[in-house]
Structure formats: C-alpha cells, structure tokens
PDB file of C-alpha atoms in Angstrom:
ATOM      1  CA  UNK I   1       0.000   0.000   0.000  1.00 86.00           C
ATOM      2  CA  UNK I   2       1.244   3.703  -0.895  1.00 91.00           C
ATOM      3  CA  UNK I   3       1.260   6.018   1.540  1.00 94.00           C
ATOM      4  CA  UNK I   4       1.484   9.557   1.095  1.00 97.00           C
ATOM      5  CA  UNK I   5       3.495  11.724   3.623  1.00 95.00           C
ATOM      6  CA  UNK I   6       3.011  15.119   4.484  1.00 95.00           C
ATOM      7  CA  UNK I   7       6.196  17.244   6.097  1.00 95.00           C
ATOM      8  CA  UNK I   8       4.316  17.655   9.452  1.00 94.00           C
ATOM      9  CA  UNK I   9       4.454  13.910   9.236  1.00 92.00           C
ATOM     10  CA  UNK I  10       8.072  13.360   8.361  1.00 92.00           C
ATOM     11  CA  UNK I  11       8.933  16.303  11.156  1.00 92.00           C
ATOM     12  CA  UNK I  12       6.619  14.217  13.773  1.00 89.00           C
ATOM     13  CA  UNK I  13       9.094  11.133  12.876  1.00 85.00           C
ATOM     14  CA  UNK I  14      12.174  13.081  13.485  1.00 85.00           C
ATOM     15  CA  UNK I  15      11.692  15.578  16.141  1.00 86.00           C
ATOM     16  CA  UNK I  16      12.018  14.346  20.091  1.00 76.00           C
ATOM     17  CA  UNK I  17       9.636  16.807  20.944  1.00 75.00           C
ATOM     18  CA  UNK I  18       6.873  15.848  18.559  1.00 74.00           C
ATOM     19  CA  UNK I  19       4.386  12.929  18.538  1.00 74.00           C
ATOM     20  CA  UNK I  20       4.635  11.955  15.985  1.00 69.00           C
ATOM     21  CA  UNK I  21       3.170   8.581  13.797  1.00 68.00           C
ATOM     22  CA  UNK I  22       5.381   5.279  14.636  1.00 69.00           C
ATOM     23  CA  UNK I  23       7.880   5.377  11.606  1.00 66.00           C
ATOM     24  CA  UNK I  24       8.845   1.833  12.349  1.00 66.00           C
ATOM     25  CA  UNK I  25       5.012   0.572  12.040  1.00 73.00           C
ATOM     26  CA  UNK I  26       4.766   2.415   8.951  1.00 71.00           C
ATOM     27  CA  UNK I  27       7.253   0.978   7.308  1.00 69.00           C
ATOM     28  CA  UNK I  28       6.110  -2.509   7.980  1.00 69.00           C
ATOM     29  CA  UNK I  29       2.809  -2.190   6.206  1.00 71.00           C
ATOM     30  CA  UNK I  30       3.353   0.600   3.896  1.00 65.00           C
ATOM     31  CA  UNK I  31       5.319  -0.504   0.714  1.00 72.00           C
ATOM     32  CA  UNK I  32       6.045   3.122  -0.928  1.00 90.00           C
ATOM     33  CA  UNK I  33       6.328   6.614   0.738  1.00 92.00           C
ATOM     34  CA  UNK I  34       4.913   9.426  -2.071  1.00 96.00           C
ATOM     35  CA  UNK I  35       4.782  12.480  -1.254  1.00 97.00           C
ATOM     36  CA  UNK I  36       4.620  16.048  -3.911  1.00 96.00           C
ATOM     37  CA  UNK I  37       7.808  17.469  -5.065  1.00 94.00           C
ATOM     38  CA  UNK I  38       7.914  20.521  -2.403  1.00 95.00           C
ATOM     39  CA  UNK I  39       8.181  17.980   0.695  1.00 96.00           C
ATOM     40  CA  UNK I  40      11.940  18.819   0.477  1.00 95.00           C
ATOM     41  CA  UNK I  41      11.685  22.383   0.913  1.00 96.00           C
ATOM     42  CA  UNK I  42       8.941  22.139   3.521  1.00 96.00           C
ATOM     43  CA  UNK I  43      10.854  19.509   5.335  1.00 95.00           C
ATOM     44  CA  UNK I  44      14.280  21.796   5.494  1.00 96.00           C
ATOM     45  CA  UNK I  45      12.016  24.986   6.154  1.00 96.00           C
ATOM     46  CA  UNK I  46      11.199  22.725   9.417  1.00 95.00           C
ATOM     47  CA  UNK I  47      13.958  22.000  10.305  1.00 95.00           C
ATOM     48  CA  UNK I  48      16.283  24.983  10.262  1.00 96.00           C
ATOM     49  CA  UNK I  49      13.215  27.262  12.035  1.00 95.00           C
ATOM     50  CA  UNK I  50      13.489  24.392  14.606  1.00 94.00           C
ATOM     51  CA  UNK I  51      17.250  25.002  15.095  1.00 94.00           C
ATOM     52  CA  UNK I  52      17.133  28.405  14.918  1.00 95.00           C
ATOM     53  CA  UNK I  53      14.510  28.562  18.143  1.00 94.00           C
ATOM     54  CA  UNK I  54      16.927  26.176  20.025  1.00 93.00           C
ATOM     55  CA  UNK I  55      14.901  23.137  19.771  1.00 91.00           C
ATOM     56  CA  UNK I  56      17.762  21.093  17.384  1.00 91.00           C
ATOM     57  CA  UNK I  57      21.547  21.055  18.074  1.00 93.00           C
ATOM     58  CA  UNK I  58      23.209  23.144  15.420  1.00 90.00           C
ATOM     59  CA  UNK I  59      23.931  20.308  12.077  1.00 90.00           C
ATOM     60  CA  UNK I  60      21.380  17.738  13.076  1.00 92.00           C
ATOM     61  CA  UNK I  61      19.086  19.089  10.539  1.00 92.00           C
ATOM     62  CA  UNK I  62      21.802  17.899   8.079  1.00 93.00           C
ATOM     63  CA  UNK I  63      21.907  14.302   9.225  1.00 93.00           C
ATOM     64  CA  UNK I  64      18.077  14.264  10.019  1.00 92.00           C
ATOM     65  CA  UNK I  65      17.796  15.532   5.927  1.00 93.00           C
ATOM     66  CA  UNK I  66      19.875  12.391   5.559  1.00 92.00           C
ATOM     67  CA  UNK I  67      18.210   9.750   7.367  1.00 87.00           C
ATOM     68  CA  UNK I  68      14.880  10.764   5.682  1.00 89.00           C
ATOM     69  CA  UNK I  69      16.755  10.716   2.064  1.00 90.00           C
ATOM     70  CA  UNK I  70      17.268   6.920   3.248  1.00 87.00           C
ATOM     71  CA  UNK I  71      13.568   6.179   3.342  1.00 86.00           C
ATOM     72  CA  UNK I  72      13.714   6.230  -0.660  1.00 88.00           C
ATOM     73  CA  UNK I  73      10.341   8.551  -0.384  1.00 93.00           C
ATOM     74  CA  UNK I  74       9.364   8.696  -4.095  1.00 94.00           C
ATOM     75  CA  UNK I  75       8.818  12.561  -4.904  1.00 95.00           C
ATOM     76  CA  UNK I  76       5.649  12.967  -7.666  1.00 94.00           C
ATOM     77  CA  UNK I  77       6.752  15.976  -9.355  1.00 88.00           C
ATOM     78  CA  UNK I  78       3.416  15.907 -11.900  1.00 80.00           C
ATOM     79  CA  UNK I  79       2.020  19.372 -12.552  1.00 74.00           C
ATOM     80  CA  UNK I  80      -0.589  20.626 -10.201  1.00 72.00           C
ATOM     81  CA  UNK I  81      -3.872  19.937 -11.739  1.00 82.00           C
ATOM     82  CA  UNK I  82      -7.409  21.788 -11.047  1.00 84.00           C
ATOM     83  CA  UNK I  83      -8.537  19.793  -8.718  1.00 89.00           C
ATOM     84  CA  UNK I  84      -5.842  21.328  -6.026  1.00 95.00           C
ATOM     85  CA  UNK I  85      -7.202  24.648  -6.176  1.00 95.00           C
ATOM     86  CA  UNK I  86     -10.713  23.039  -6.223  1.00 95.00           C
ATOM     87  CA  UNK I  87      -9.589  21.247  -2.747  1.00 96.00           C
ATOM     88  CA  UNK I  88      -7.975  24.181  -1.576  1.00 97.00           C
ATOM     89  CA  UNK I  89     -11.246  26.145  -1.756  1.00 97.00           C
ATOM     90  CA  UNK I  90     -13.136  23.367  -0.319  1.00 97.00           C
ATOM     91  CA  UNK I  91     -11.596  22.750   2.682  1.00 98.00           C
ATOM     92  CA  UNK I  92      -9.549  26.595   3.517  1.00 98.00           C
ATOM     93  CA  UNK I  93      -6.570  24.837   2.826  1.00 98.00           C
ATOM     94  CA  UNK I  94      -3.043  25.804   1.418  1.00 97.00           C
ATOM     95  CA  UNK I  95      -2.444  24.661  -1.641  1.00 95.00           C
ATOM     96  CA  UNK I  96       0.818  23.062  -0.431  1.00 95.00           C
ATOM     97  CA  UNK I  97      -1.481  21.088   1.576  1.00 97.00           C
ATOM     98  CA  UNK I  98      -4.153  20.383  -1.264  1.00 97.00           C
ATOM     99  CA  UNK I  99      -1.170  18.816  -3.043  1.00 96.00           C
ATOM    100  CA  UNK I 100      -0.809  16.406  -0.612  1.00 97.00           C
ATOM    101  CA  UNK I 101      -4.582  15.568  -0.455  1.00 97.00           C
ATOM    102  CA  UNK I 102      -4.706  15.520  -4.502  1.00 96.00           C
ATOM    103  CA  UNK I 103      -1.528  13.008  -4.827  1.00 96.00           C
ATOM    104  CA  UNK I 104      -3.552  10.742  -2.474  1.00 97.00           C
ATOM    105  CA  UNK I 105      -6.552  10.976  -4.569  1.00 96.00           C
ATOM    106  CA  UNK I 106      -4.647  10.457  -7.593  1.00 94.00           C
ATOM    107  CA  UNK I 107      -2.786   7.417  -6.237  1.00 95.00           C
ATOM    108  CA  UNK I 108      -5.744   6.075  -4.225  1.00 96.00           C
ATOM    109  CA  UNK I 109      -3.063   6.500  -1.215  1.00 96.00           C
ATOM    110  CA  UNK I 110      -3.494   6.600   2.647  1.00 96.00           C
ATOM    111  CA  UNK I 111      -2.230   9.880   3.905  1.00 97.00           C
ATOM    112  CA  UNK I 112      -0.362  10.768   6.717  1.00 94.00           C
ATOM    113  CA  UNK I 113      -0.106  14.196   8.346  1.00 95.00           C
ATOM    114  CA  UNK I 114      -0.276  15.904  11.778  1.00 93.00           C
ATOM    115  CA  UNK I 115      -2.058  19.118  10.266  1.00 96.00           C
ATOM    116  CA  UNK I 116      -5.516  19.192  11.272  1.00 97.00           C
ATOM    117  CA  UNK I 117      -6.858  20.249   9.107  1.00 98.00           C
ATOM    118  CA  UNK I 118      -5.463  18.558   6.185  1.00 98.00           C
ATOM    119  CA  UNK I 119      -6.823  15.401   7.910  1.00 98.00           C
ATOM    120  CA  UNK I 120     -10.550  16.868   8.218  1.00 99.00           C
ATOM    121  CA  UNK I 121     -10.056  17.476   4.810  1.00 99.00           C
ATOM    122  CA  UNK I 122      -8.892  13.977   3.969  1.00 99.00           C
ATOM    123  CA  UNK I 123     -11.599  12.625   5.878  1.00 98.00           C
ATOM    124  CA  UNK I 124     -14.132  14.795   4.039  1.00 98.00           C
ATOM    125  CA  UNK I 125     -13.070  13.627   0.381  1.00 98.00           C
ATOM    126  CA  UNK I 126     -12.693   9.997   1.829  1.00 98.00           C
ATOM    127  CA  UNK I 127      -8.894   9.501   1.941  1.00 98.00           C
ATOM    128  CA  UNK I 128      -8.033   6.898   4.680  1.00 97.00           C
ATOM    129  CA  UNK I 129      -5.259   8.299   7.439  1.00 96.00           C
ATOM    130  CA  UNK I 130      -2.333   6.462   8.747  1.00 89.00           C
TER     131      UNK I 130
END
C-alpha cells in the first residue's frame, strides 16, 4: 500500500519533541512513501526554524535531511492539476497542503499528516489516514 506523507508527518518522525506517527510501524505495512515534489523544501524549512529557536543542536538538521533521504520517499513531481485549487477552496486549505490531499486521490493513497486540518479534509473527500 502507498502512503502519502506530508512534512508535518516526516517532522513528527524526526523531532524528540513531537508525537509523531510510529515510523517503524509504517514501514512494515506501507510498501512506498509518495509524497509532492515541495516535501523537500517544507521539510528543510522545518527544520532549520526548529534550530534556529533552540529546539535542534546546530547540524542535526543535516543528518536528520539524511536519514529521511534513506527512506527512498518517491517525490511525484506531476504538474498541479485543477482539482488542487478546487480542494484548496473546499476545505480553507493551502495549496501546499491540497497537493498532498490531490496526490492521495490520484494514487488512491493513505495519507499521513499531523495538520488538522489537512486530515478533516482527507476525511471529508474519503482519503483513509495512517
């Protein structure tokens, strides 16, 4: 089963002070990690606000960036369609967020996330969450 990841998600994996979903269960029923092309820069955005308020030792956002490039999470890097702005209006969301809920409509993917919102949304278009 594919399961698309959101950054709040990846963050909740990494982060001591988060809570995060169990990465370890994840990986043992999930086959493929998805997630839109901009995880990257939302996942490093994350991370270096995080050090900068004290709350990561200076450089571990370098080997955190690495231990999540380990994962192998595929990156879809499709053009937006429509439907993402159509979500976005929907639900209030961002449309960095409607990408996420769009890729797991297209994919007929769980999502994962810790935003919310973006899982009232998922809920509401009839996405399963992890």
């Amino acid at each position: 089963m594919t399961l698309v990841v959101d950054a709040s998600a990846v963050a909740g994996w990494l982060l001591p002070d988060e809570n995060g979903p169990d990465l370890a269960a994840l990986v043992a029923t999930h086959a493929d990690f998805l997630a839109p092309w901009l995880l990257w820069a939302e996942l490093r955005n994350i991370l270096i606000v995080t050090e900068r308020r004290g709350r990561l030792p200076q450089g571990l956002a370098d080997q955190l960036i690495e231990a999540v490039e380990g994962l192998g999470i595929l990156l879809d890097t499709a053009p937006s369609n429509a439907g993402v702005l159509s979500l976005a209006r929907r639900h209030g969301l961002t449309v960095y967020d409607a990408l996420y809920l769009d890729l797991a409509q297209r994919r007929g993917a769980m999502l994962s996330t810790l935003d919310a919102k973006l899982a009232q949304a998922a809920r509401a278009e009839g996405v399963s969450l992890a």
